[in-house]
């Protein structure tokens, strides 16, 4: 065991019950038994900076690794990393996660981030530590999935590593995590169950949607654990913590039908509900009997990227596959018959040649969403404003640059309220989306969430649900969405939780 220790940090991501920190567990698994390390979870620490500083003051910790997702995590990741460089300048800072990989230029040019892990760090992170510990900096350029500045200040981006066989990766150090934070505290009560486990069973996605932050990192590659390997962990949590639900936070859990059906067979008699993310055109290839088998095994809801009902805009998004507006309609009916809730995300506010075209498309999709609700009233609707991602070289990226959009040039700018909302796809800061268009989208969303409250916020039931639906009814049916203050007041009173911002309501 080497002497220089590592801090592995998970910045705070939300203000309520928190999920098990799979990202830092994966990094911990990569160095477990090779280097001494500690976990710091900003979600569960009252004062995470004090904890980090106390470790660094001992002089035993040389490395600070942080996962950095867009949005709320930047509030701690940026100032904490900056403080570390000011107070403990010898510390080597390493960032991973979607923000670090996609915004590597602004991260490295800040001079507070030394290295960026570009994608999975299973090999890159321990290899980097090994090279630094053995003073072999000349070999760092051979490490795949790494971005850093060389001695001349030039940014070096090493080769991308092929996705590894997920079954061969080391087990997550759950017992070691438990020595810092009780694992049982991560198992939340959600609408799916009383003890819900957050789990990641695959890496990447085989598609290249031009609005997705995963695409620049995985380049349309996907690799998943075997059903037996997944079930091994699920069974562990079932026996040790009596879980009754699993959230699969894979980018595309349903890519392999064979894998999903085999896993469903394995958990058939365990009384475990599960939720995952998938594509409509992928799951539409499952037969009705296969969908019913999944439901019987516990598949309660599936998050699906509908994006838009307009086929021309789907093409603009480079959605790929065979999805169409008609397929979305047919699919939500199939899901209704299978008793699985389709959670459909829509992306409104795509760029167009004229202001009128942008607005007309927004109105078109609002009407399309209402059509979906007629076909399947239980379909959950998630609405995002289009936020560009830095997929350089794509036609859509060229369009947004031509329209005058640009990302912040300084790292600190990303923690301004406007850019945080950009990361949550609630404020796009795009020049073609005018204030009245944003108002239209947000007002419709408010009315929609009043007339059809999400089932994932299980507090909004009975009397509350009846009141919300009744108050919003006339607006939804007449199409008068302006100034829905009465619905907003009820949402505020009952602390209504939008899953697109904060995930499922949990306790």
Short mmCIF file of C-alpha atoms in Angstrom, two decimals:
data_model
loop_
_atom_site.label_atom_id
_atom_site.label_comp_id
_atom_site.label_asym_id
_atom_site.label_seq_id
_atom_site.Cartn_x
_atom_site.Cartn_y
_atom_site.Cartn_z
CA UNK A 1 0.00 0.00 0.00
CA UNK A 2 1.49 3.32 -1.10
CA UNK A 3 1.82 6.26 1.30
CA UNK A 4 0.31 9.18 -0.63
CA UNK A 5 -3.42 8.99 -0.04
CA UNK A 6 -6.39 9.96 -2.21
CA UNK A 7 -9.56 11.92 -1.46
CA UNK A 8 -12.46 10.86 -3.68
CA UNK A 9 -15.18 13.51 -3.57
CA UNK A 10 -18.83 13.47 -4.60
CA UNK A 11 -20.11 17.08 -4.66
CA UNK A 12 -23.62 17.78 -3.43
CA UNK A 13 -26.19 17.21 -6.16
CA UNK A 14 -29.56 17.79 -4.47
CA UNK A 15 -31.13 18.88 -1.20
CA UNK A 16 -33.19 15.80 -0.36
CA UNK A 17 -32.65 12.05 0.13
CA UNK A 18 -29.59 10.96 -1.79
CA UNK A 19 -28.75 7.99 -3.95
CA UNK A 20 -25.74 5.75 -3.50
CA UNK A 21 -22.72 7.55 -5.10
CA UNK A 22 -21.92 5.06 -7.88
CA UNK A 23 -19.47 7.38 -9.65
CA UNK A 24 -17.05 7.60 -6.72
CA UNK A 25 -17.61 3.95 -5.86
CA UNK A 26 -16.37 3.06 -9.33
CA UNK A 27 -13.22 5.13 -8.82
CA UNK A 28 -12.74 3.62 -5.37
CA UNK A 29 -13.05 0.13 -6.81
CA UNK A 30 -10.29 0.95 -9.33
CA UNK A 31 -7.74 1.78 -6.58
CA UNK A 32 -9.04 -0.42 -3.77
CA UNK A 33 -6.21 -2.46 -2.28
CA UNK A 34 -3.60 -0.49 -4.26
CA UNK A 35 -3.73 2.96 -2.62
CA UNK A 36 -5.21 4.33 0.55
CA UNK A 37 -8.21 6.56 -0.06
CA UNK A 38 -11.21 8.12 1.63
CA UNK A 39 -14.69 8.95 0.41
CA UNK A 40 -16.23 12.38 1.00
CA UNK A 41 -19.88 12.66 0.01
CA UNK A 42 -21.02 16.27 -0.17
CA UNK A 43 -24.62 15.11 -0.01
CA UNK A 44 -24.27 13.68 3.48
CA UNK A 45 -21.58 15.92 5.02
CA UNK A 46 -22.74 18.93 7.01
CA UNK A 47 -19.53 20.74 6.12
CA UNK A 48 -17.77 18.87 3.30
CA UNK A 49 -15.07 21.48 2.86
CA UNK A 50 -14.07 21.15 6.52
CA UNK A 51 -13.82 17.38 6.10
CA UNK A 52 -11.64 17.75 2.99
CA UNK A 53 -9.45 20.40 4.64
CA UNK A 54 -8.96 18.25 7.73
CA UNK A 55 -7.70 15.39 5.57
CA UNK A 56 -5.34 17.66 3.64
CA UNK A 57 -3.97 19.25 6.81
CA UNK A 58 -2.58 15.89 7.88
CA UNK A 59 -0.11 16.05 4.99
CA UNK A 60 -0.94 12.45 4.08
CA UNK A 61 -3.16 13.22 1.09
CA UNK A 62 -1.59 14.09 -2.24
CA UNK A 63 -4.50 13.53 -4.64
CA UNK A 64 -7.97 15.05 -4.84
CA UNK A 65 -10.34 13.35 -7.25
CA UNK A 66 -13.83 14.71 -7.85
CA UNK A 67 -16.70 13.59 -10.02
CA UNK A 68 -18.24 16.67 -11.65
CA UNK A 69 -21.66 16.54 -13.24
CA UNK A 70 -23.24 19.63 -14.82
CA UNK A 71 -25.55 21.69 -12.62
CA UNK A 72 -25.61 21.71 -8.79
CA UNK A 73 -22.37 19.72 -8.30
CA UNK A 74 -20.39 22.65 -9.70
CA UNK A 75 -21.32 24.72 -6.63
CA UNK A 76 -18.91 22.66 -4.53
CA UNK A 77 -16.56 21.21 -7.14
CA UNK A 78 -15.33 24.57 -8.47
CA UNK A 79 -14.77 26.56 -5.23
CA UNK A 80 -13.43 23.54 -3.32
CA UNK A 81 -10.90 22.67 -6.02
CA UNK A 82 -9.86 26.32 -6.21
CA UNK A 83 -9.36 26.44 -2.42
CA UNK A 84 -7.27 23.28 -2.52
CA UNK A 85 -4.92 24.82 -5.08
CA UNK A 86 -4.63 27.99 -3.00
CA UNK A 87 -4.12 26.37 0.41
CA UNK A 88 -2.47 23.08 -0.58
CA UNK A 89 -0.76 23.83 -3.92
CA UNK A 90 1.13 20.52 -4.01
CA UNK A 91 -2.13 18.59 -4.19
CA UNK A 92 -2.84 17.05 -7.59
CA UNK A 93 -6.43 17.61 -8.66
CA UNK A 94 -8.23 15.18 -10.95
CA UNK A 95 -11.74 15.68 -12.31
CA UNK A 96 -14.05 13.15 -13.92
CA UNK A 97 -17.71 13.10 -14.98
CA UNK A 98 -19.70 14.60 -17.86
CA UNK A 99 -18.90 18.23 -17.10
CA UNK A 100 -15.16 17.64 -16.86
CA UNK A 101 -15.07 15.58 -20.06
CA UNK A 102 -17.26 17.90 -22.12
CA UNK A 103 -15.85 21.17 -20.77
CA UNK A 104 -12.24 20.05 -20.44
CA UNK A 105 -10.80 23.21 -22.00
CA UNK A 106 -12.33 25.63 -19.50
CA UNK A 107 -11.54 23.18 -16.67
CA UNK A 108 -7.83 22.84 -17.49
CA UNK A 109 -7.34 26.49 -18.44
CA UNK A 110 -8.56 27.49 -14.97
CA UNK A 111 -5.25 26.18 -13.58
CA UNK A 112 -7.07 24.55 -10.66
CA UNK A 113 -7.67 21.21 -12.42
CA UNK A 114 -4.55 19.21 -13.27
CA UNK A 115 -6.06 16.20 -15.05
CA UNK A 116 -9.42 15.27 -16.56
CA UNK A 117 -10.59 11.68 -16.88
CA UNK A 118 -12.32 11.51 -20.26
CA UNK A 119 -14.92 8.78 -19.81
CA UNK A 120 -14.57 5.67 -17.62
CA UNK A 121 -11.69 5.90 -15.16
CA UNK A 122 -11.39 2.21 -14.32
CA UNK A 123 -7.95 2.06 -15.96
CA UNK A 124 -7.09 5.73 -16.40
CA UNK A 125 -7.35 6.78 -12.74
CA UNK A 126 -5.12 4.08 -11.17
CA UNK A 127 -2.69 4.30 -14.11
CA UNK A 128 -2.35 8.05 -13.62
CA UNK A 129 -1.73 7.65 -9.88
CA UNK A 130 0.83 4.92 -10.63
CA UNK A 131 2.71 7.12 -13.11
CA UNK A 132 2.78 10.09 -10.74
CA UNK A 133 3.78 7.99 -7.73
CA UNK A 134 6.68 6.46 -9.64
CA UNK A 135 7.75 9.79 -11.18
CA UNK A 136 7.09 8.55 -14.71
CA UNK A 137 5.40 11.64 -16.08
CA UNK A 138 6.83 10.94 -19.51
CA UNK A 139 4.53 7.89 -19.70
CA UNK A 140 1.32 9.78 -18.90
CA UNK A 141 0.59 10.43 -22.58
CA UNK A 142 0.28 6.66 -23.02
CA UNK A 143 -2.63 6.48 -20.56
CA UNK A 144 -5.96 6.37 -22.40
CA UNK A 145 -9.02 8.44 -21.45
CA UNK A 146 -6.92 11.32 -20.12
CA UNK A 147 -6.79 15.06 -20.85
CA UNK A 148 -4.16 17.38 -19.36
CA UNK A 149 -1.80 20.27 -20.09
CA UNK A 150 1.80 19.48 -20.93
CA UNK A 151 4.84 21.49 -19.81
CA UNK A 152 4.28 23.96 -22.66
CA UNK A 153 0.73 24.59 -21.51
CA UNK A 154 -0.79 22.81 -24.50
CA UNK A 155 -3.82 20.58 -23.90
CA UNK A 156 -3.10 16.91 -24.59
CA UNK A 157 -6.01 14.55 -25.25
CA UNK A 158 -4.93 10.91 -25.18
CA UNK A 159 -6.50 8.03 -27.09
CA UNK A 160 -9.93 6.80 -26.04
CA UNK A 161 -10.00 3.38 -24.45
CA UNK A 162 -12.40 0.75 -25.77
CA UNK A 163 -15.17 0.04 -23.28
CA UNK A 164 -14.13 -2.76 -20.95
CA UNK A 165 -15.95 -6.00 -20.26
CA UNK A 166 -18.11 -4.79 -17.37
CA UNK A 167 -18.16 -8.21 -15.69
CA UNK A 168 -14.38 -8.15 -15.29
CA UNK A 169 -14.34 -4.86 -13.37
CA UNK A 170 -13.81 -5.04 -9.60
CA UNK A 171 -16.83 -5.06 -7.31
CA UNK A 172 -17.81 -1.75 -5.80
CA UNK A 173 -16.48 -1.33 -2.23
CA UNK A 174 -19.88 -1.05 -0.55
CA UNK A 175 -18.57 -2.23 2.81
CA UNK A 176 -15.79 0.34 2.71
CA UNK A 177 -18.30 3.09 1.85
CA UNK A 178 -20.31 1.93 4.84
CA UNK A 179 -17.36 2.81 7.09
CA UNK A 180 -17.81 6.46 6.08
CA UNK A 181 -21.57 6.70 5.52
CA UNK A 182 -24.17 4.05 6.43
CA UNK A 183 -25.21 2.49 3.11
CA UNK A 184 -28.76 2.08 4.44
CA UNK A 185 -29.08 5.90 4.39
CA UNK A 186 -28.80 5.84 0.61
CA UNK A 187 -31.77 3.51 0.15
CA UNK A 188 -34.67 5.88 -0.31
CA UNK A 189 -38.42 5.50 -0.07
CA UNK A 190 -39.77 6.38 -3.53
CA UNK A 191 -43.01 5.77 -5.42
CA UNK A 192 -41.42 2.47 -6.54
CA UNK A 193 -40.64 1.05 -3.11
CA UNK A 194 -39.67 1.63 0.51
CA UNK A 195 -35.96 0.94 -0.08
CA UNK A 196 -34.80 1.97 -3.54
CA UNK A 197 -31.28 1.18 -4.74
CA UNK A 198 -29.57 3.32 -7.37
CA UNK A 199 -27.49 1.14 -9.69
CA UNK A 200 -25.43 1.45 -12.87
CA UNK A 201 -25.18 -1.67 -15.03
CA UNK A 202 -23.72 -0.44 -18.33
CA UNK A 203 -21.57 2.24 -19.91
CA UNK A 204 -22.35 4.43 -22.90
CA UNK A 205 -25.08 4.39 -25.53
CA UNK A 206 -25.01 3.10 -29.13
CA UNK A 207 -26.62 6.26 -30.57
CA UNK A 208 -25.36 9.75 -31.46
CA UNK A 209 -28.15 12.21 -30.60
CA UNK A 210 -26.73 15.69 -31.14
CA UNK A 211 -28.29 17.09 -27.93
CA UNK A 212 -26.85 14.44 -25.60
CA UNK A 213 -23.82 14.99 -23.34
CA UNK A 214 -22.89 11.30 -23.46
CA UNK A 215 -22.16 11.28 -27.20
CA UNK A 216 -18.79 13.13 -27.16
CA UNK A 217 -17.55 10.77 -24.44
CA UNK A 218 -18.65 7.34 -25.64
CA UNK A 219 -18.92 7.94 -29.39
CA UNK A 220 -21.89 5.58 -29.88
CA UNK A 221 -20.36 2.70 -27.90
CA UNK A 222 -22.15 0.61 -25.26
CA UNK A 223 -21.11 -2.23 -22.94
CA UNK A 224 -23.26 -3.83 -20.25
CA UNK A 225 -22.89 -6.22 -17.35
CA UNK A 226 -24.37 -9.67 -17.75
CA UNK A 227 -27.77 -10.34 -16.12
CA UNK A 228 -26.10 -12.71 -13.65
CA UNK A 229 -23.57 -10.03 -12.62
CA UNK A 230 -26.32 -7.44 -12.09
CA UNK A 231 -28.45 -9.89 -10.15
CA UNK A 232 -25.52 -10.76 -7.91
CA UNK A 233 -25.41 -7.18 -6.62
CA UNK A 234 -29.19 -6.80 -6.46
CA UNK A 235 -29.40 -10.03 -4.48
CA UNK A 236 -26.70 -8.74 -2.11
CA UNK A 237 -28.75 -5.63 -1.38
CA UNK A 238 -31.94 -7.66 -1.10
CA UNK A 239 -30.42 -9.98 1.49
CA UNK A 240 -28.44 -7.37 3.43
CA UNK A 241 -30.75 -4.34 3.26
CA UNK A 242 -34.07 -5.79 2.10
CA UNK A 243 -34.40 -3.48 -0.91
CA UNK A 244 -37.64 -3.61 -2.90
CA UNK A 245 -36.82 -1.32 -5.85
CA UNK A 246 -33.95 -0.48 -8.20
CA UNK A 247 -33.33 2.62 -10.29
CA UNK A 248 -31.02 1.74 -13.20
CA UNK A 249 -29.22 4.97 -14.03
CA UNK A 250 -27.65 3.61 -17.20
CA UNK A 251 -27.71 5.90 -20.22
CA UNK A 252 -29.57 3.14 -22.04
CA UNK A 253 -30.51 0.18 -19.85
CA UNK A 254 -32.69 -1.53 -22.47
CA UNK A 255 -30.12 -1.69 -25.31
CA UNK A 256 -29.89 -5.49 -25.18
CA UNK A 257 -33.30 -7.17 -25.13
CA UNK A 258 -31.73 -10.53 -24.26
CA UNK A 259 -30.02 -9.00 -21.22
CA UNK A 260 -33.19 -7.27 -19.98
CA UNK A 261 -35.36 -10.36 -20.35
CA UNK A 262 -32.82 -12.63 -18.66
CA UNK A 263 -32.50 -10.18 -15.76
CA UNK A 264 -36.29 -9.96 -15.51
CA UNK A 265 -36.49 -13.73 -15.24
CA UNK A 266 -33.86 -13.71 -12.47
CA UNK A 267 -35.73 -11.22 -10.25
CA UNK A 268 -39.21 -12.53 -11.11
CA UNK A 269 -39.89 -13.81 -7.59
CA UNK A 270 -37.97 -11.24 -5.54
CA UNK A 271 -40.72 -8.60 -5.32
CA UNK A 272 -38.44 -5.86 -6.63
CA UNK A 273 -39.71 -3.00 -8.80
CA UNK A 274 -37.33 -1.47 -11.33
CA UNK A 275 -37.00 1.66 -13.45
CA UNK A 276 -34.57 2.41 -16.26
CA UNK A 277 -33.85 4.61 -19.26
CA UNK A 278 -34.31 3.48 -22.84
CA UNK A 279 -35.20 4.41 -26.42
CA UNK A 280 -38.67 4.10 -27.88
CA UNK A 281 -37.51 2.50 -31.14
CA UNK A 282 -35.40 -0.03 -29.20
CA UNK A 283 -38.10 -1.13 -26.77
CA UNK A 284 -40.74 -1.02 -29.51
CA UNK A 285 -39.00 -4.10 -30.92
CA UNK A 286 -39.91 -6.01 -27.76
CA UNK A 287 -43.07 -8.08 -28.24
CA UNK A 288 -46.22 -7.47 -26.18
CA UNK A 289 -45.53 -10.69 -24.27
CA UNK A 290 -41.97 -9.55 -23.50
CA UNK A 291 -43.23 -6.21 -22.19
CA UNK A 292 -45.71 -8.04 -19.99
CA UNK A 293 -42.94 -10.33 -18.72
CA UNK A 294 -40.92 -7.24 -17.76
CA UNK A 295 -43.93 -5.79 -15.96
CA UNK A 296 -44.52 -9.04 -14.10
CA UNK A 297 -40.86 -9.03 -13.03
CA UNK A 298 -41.23 -5.51 -11.61
CA UNK A 299 -40.62 -3.02 -14.44
CA UNK A 300 -42.84 -0.19 -13.26
CA UNK A 301 -41.73 2.79 -15.34
CA UNK A 302 -39.34 3.49 -18.23
CA UNK A 303 -37.76 6.87 -18.98
CA UNK A 304 -37.83 7.45 -22.74
CA UNK A 305 -36.48 10.23 -24.93
CA UNK A 306 -39.46 11.17 -27.09
CA UNK A 307 -37.79 14.58 -27.76
CA UNK A 308 -40.41 15.74 -30.29
CA UNK A 309 -43.27 14.39 -32.35
CA UNK A 310 -41.99 16.19 -35.44
CA UNK A 311 -40.05 13.86 -37.74
CA UNK A 312 -38.08 16.71 -39.36
CA UNK A 313 -36.85 17.92 -35.95
CA UNK A 314 -35.96 14.36 -34.92
CA UNK A 315 -33.71 14.30 -37.98
CA UNK A 316 -32.23 17.68 -37.01
CA UNK A 317 -31.44 16.22 -33.58
CA UNK A 318 -29.67 13.29 -35.26
CA UNK A 319 -31.85 11.03 -33.13
CA UNK A 320 -30.95 8.09 -35.33
CA UNK A 321 -32.78 4.77 -35.28
CA UNK A 322 -36.34 4.51 -36.55
CA UNK A 323 -38.28 6.70 -34.12
CA UNK A 324 -41.10 8.82 -35.53
CA UNK A 325 -44.03 10.79 -34.21
CA UNK A 326 -46.44 8.00 -35.13
CA UNK A 327 -44.21 5.44 -33.41
CA UNK A 328 -44.38 7.47 -30.19
CA UNK A 329 -48.19 7.39 -30.31
CA UNK A 330 -48.31 3.68 -31.06
CA UNK A 331 -45.75 2.93 -28.38
CA UNK A 332 -47.48 4.75 -25.51
CA UNK A 333 -50.59 2.72 -26.28
CA UNK A 334 -48.55 -0.51 -26.12
CA UNK A 335 -47.13 0.61 -22.78
CA UNK A 336 -50.64 1.28 -21.51
CA UNK A 337 -51.66 -2.25 -22.44
CA UNK A 338 -48.54 -3.64 -20.73
CA UNK A 339 -49.23 -1.55 -17.57
CA UNK A 340 -45.78 0.09 -17.70
CA UNK A 341 -45.66 3.86 -17.24
CA UNK A 342 -43.81 5.60 -20.10
CA UNK A 343 -41.92 8.64 -18.77
CA UNK A 344 -41.45 10.71 -21.92
CA UNK A 345 -38.96 13.56 -22.14
CA UNK A 346 -39.49 16.29 -24.72
CA UNK A 347 -36.88 18.84 -25.81
CA UNK A 348 -38.49 22.13 -26.88
CA UNK A 349 -36.81 25.18 -28.39
CA UNK A 350 -34.62 23.78 -31.15
CA UNK A 351 -33.02 26.35 -33.48
CA UNK A 352 -34.73 27.13 -36.79
CA UNK A 353 -34.31 29.54 -39.69
CA UNK A 354 -36.84 32.06 -38.40
CA UNK A 355 -38.29 33.11 -35.05
CA UNK A 356 -41.75 32.07 -36.27
CA UNK A 357 -40.52 28.55 -37.08
CA UNK A 358 -39.07 28.17 -33.58
CA UNK A 359 -42.35 29.23 -31.95
CA UNK A 360 -44.56 27.22 -34.29
CA UNK A 361 -42.56 24.09 -33.45
CA UNK A 362 -43.03 24.74 -29.71
CA UNK A 363 -46.80 25.07 -30.16
CA UNK A 364 -46.84 21.98 -32.38
CA UNK A 365 -45.14 19.89 -29.69
CA UNK A 366 -47.44 21.20 -26.97
CA UNK A 367 -50.39 19.91 -28.99
CA UNK A 368 -48.56 16.64 -29.65
CA UNK A 369 -48.02 16.16 -25.90
CA UNK A 370 -51.75 16.65 -25.35
CA UNK A 371 -52.43 13.99 -28.00
CA UNK A 372 -50.15 11.60 -26.11
CA UNK A 373 -52.12 12.25 -22.94
CA UNK A 374 -55.37 11.34 -24.72
CA UNK A 375 -53.87 8.03 -25.88
CA UNK A 376 -52.31 7.21 -22.50
CA UNK A 377 -53.25 9.50 -19.59
CA UNK A 378 -50.71 7.70 -17.37
CA UNK A 379 -47.80 8.73 -19.59
CA UNK A 380 -45.49 10.98 -17.59
CA UNK A 381 -44.25 14.05 -19.45
CA UNK A 382 -40.86 15.65 -18.81
CA UNK A 383 -40.16 18.95 -20.59
CA UNK A 384 -36.66 20.33 -21.17
CA UNK A 385 -35.57 23.47 -22.97
CA UNK A 386 -32.97 22.67 -25.59
CA UNK A 387 -29.48 23.23 -24.18
CA UNK A 388 -26.55 22.81 -26.59
CA UNK A 389 -23.80 20.33 -25.82
CA UNK A 390 -20.29 20.69 -27.22
CA UNK A 391 -20.48 17.97 -29.87
CA UNK A 392 -17.93 19.65 -32.09
CA UNK A 393 -18.21 18.89 -35.78
CA UNK A 394 -21.94 18.12 -35.74
CA UNK A 395 -24.31 20.05 -38.01
CA UNK A 396 -26.45 21.08 -35.03
CA UNK A 397 -23.42 22.45 -33.18
CA UNK A 398 -22.58 24.54 -36.24
CA UNK A 399 -26.15 25.88 -36.25
CA UNK A 400 -25.99 27.00 -32.62
CA UNK A 401 -22.61 28.71 -33.09
CA UNK A 402 -23.90 30.49 -36.20
CA UNK A 403 -26.86 31.66 -34.14
CA UNK A 404 -24.52 33.39 -31.67
CA UNK A 405 -24.39 30.88 -28.80
CA UNK A 406 -21.18 30.26 -26.86
CA UNK A 407 -20.17 28.52 -23.64
CA UNK A 408 -18.53 30.37 -20.70
CA UNK A 409 -14.83 31.07 -21.11
CA UNK A 410 -14.07 30.98 -17.36
CA UNK A 411 -14.74 28.14 -14.96
CA UNK A 412 -16.28 30.36 -12.26
CA UNK A 413 -18.93 31.54 -14.72
CA UNK A 414 -20.47 28.08 -14.66
CA UNK A 415 -21.67 28.56 -11.07
CA UNK A 416 -23.71 31.63 -11.88
CA UNK A 417 -27.46 30.94 -11.44
CA UNK A 418 -28.18 31.34 -15.14
CA UNK A 419 -25.59 28.77 -16.23
CA UNK A 420 -26.62 26.33 -13.51
CA UNK A 421 -30.16 26.50 -14.86
CA UNK A 422 -28.70 26.00 -18.33
CA UNK A 423 -27.18 22.73 -17.13
CA UNK A 424 -30.56 21.67 -15.75
CA UNK A 425 -32.11 22.52 -19.14
CA UNK A 426 -34.32 25.13 -17.51
CA UNK A 427 -32.66 28.24 -18.96
CA UNK A 428 -31.04 27.64 -22.35
CA UNK A 429 -29.40 31.07 -22.81
CA UNK A 430 -29.84 30.49 -26.54
CA UNK A 431 -30.35 33.60 -28.68
CA UNK A 432 -33.12 32.11 -30.85
CA UNK A 433 -35.38 31.23 -27.89
CA UNK A 434 -37.17 34.46 -26.94
CA UNK A 435 -38.61 35.21 -23.47
CA UNK A 436 -42.21 34.82 -24.65
CA UNK A 437 -41.37 31.37 -26.00
CA UNK A 438 -39.85 30.31 -22.67
CA UNK A 439 -42.93 31.66 -20.88
CA UNK A 440 -45.17 29.63 -23.18
CA UNK A 441 -43.26 26.43 -22.47
CA UNK A 442 -43.04 26.97 -18.72
CA UNK A 443 -46.67 28.02 -18.37
CA UNK A 444 -47.84 24.97 -20.30
CA UNK A 445 -45.59 22.80 -18.13
CA UNK A 446 -47.13 24.27 -14.97
CA UNK A 447 -50.67 23.63 -16.22
CA UNK A 448 -49.73 20.12 -17.37
CA UNK A 449 -48.22 19.34 -13.96
CA UNK A 450 -51.39 20.62 -12.36
CA UNK A 451 -53.82 18.62 -14.48
CA UNK A 452 -51.57 15.53 -14.51
CA UNK A 453 -49.41 15.58 -11.33
CA UNK A 454 -46.45 13.20 -11.53
CA UNK A 455 -46.96 9.82 -9.88
CA UNK A 456 -43.32 9.89 -8.76
CA UNK A 457 -44.14 12.47 -6.07
CA UNK A 458 -46.18 10.15 -3.89
CA UNK A 459 -47.19 12.95 -1.51
CA UNK A 460 -49.48 14.39 -4.18
CA UNK A 461 -52.32 11.92 -3.76
CA UNK A 462 -55.95 11.87 -2.70
CA UNK A 463 -57.24 15.33 -1.76
CA UNK A 464 -54.16 17.17 -3.04
CA UNK A 465 -54.35 15.48 -6.44
CA UNK A 466 -58.07 16.21 -6.75
CA UNK A 467 -57.56 19.89 -5.90
CA UNK A 468 -54.65 20.31 -8.34
CA UNK A 469 -56.50 18.58 -11.17
CA UNK A 470 -59.68 20.58 -10.56
CA UNK A 471 -57.88 23.93 -10.42
CA UNK A 472 -55.89 23.22 -13.60
CA UNK A 473 -58.74 21.62 -15.52
CA UNK A 474 -60.18 24.69 -17.27
CA UNK A 475 -56.76 25.96 -18.31
CA UNK A 476 -55.69 22.61 -19.75
CA UNK A 477 -58.95 22.09 -21.65
CA UNK A 478 -59.19 25.64 -23.04
CA UNK A 479 -55.49 26.08 -23.80
CA UNK A 480 -55.25 29.25 -21.69
CA UNK A 481 -51.85 28.78 -20.05
CA UNK A 482 -50.85 32.37 -19.28
CA UNK A 483 -50.21 33.42 -15.68
CA UNK A 484 -51.05 30.12 -13.92
CA UNK A 485 -50.36 31.62 -10.51
CA UNK A 486 -52.98 29.55 -8.67
CA UNK A 487 -51.31 26.29 -9.79
CA UNK A 488 -47.85 27.63 -8.93
CA UNK A 489 -49.11 28.55 -5.46
CA UNK A 490 -50.34 25.01 -4.86
CA UNK A 491 -47.09 23.54 -6.17
CA UNK A 492 -45.14 25.80 -3.82
CA UNK A 493 -47.43 25.05 -0.88
CA UNK A 494 -47.04 21.30 -1.32
CA UNK A 495 -43.38 21.48 -2.45
CA UNK A 496 -44.21 19.75 -5.72
CA UNK A 497 -41.16 17.92 -7.04
CA UNK A 498 -40.31 17.85 -10.72
CA UNK A 499 -38.38 14.66 -11.51
CA UNK A 500 -36.46 16.29 -14.37
CA UNK A 501 -34.75 18.61 -11.88
CA UNK A 502 -34.48 16.60 -8.67
CA UNK A 503 -35.27 12.99 -9.57
CA UNK A 504 -38.05 11.08 -7.85
CA UNK A 505 -39.43 12.42 -4.61
CA UNK A 506 -37.90 10.32 -1.86
CA UNK A 507 -37.79 10.06 1.91
#
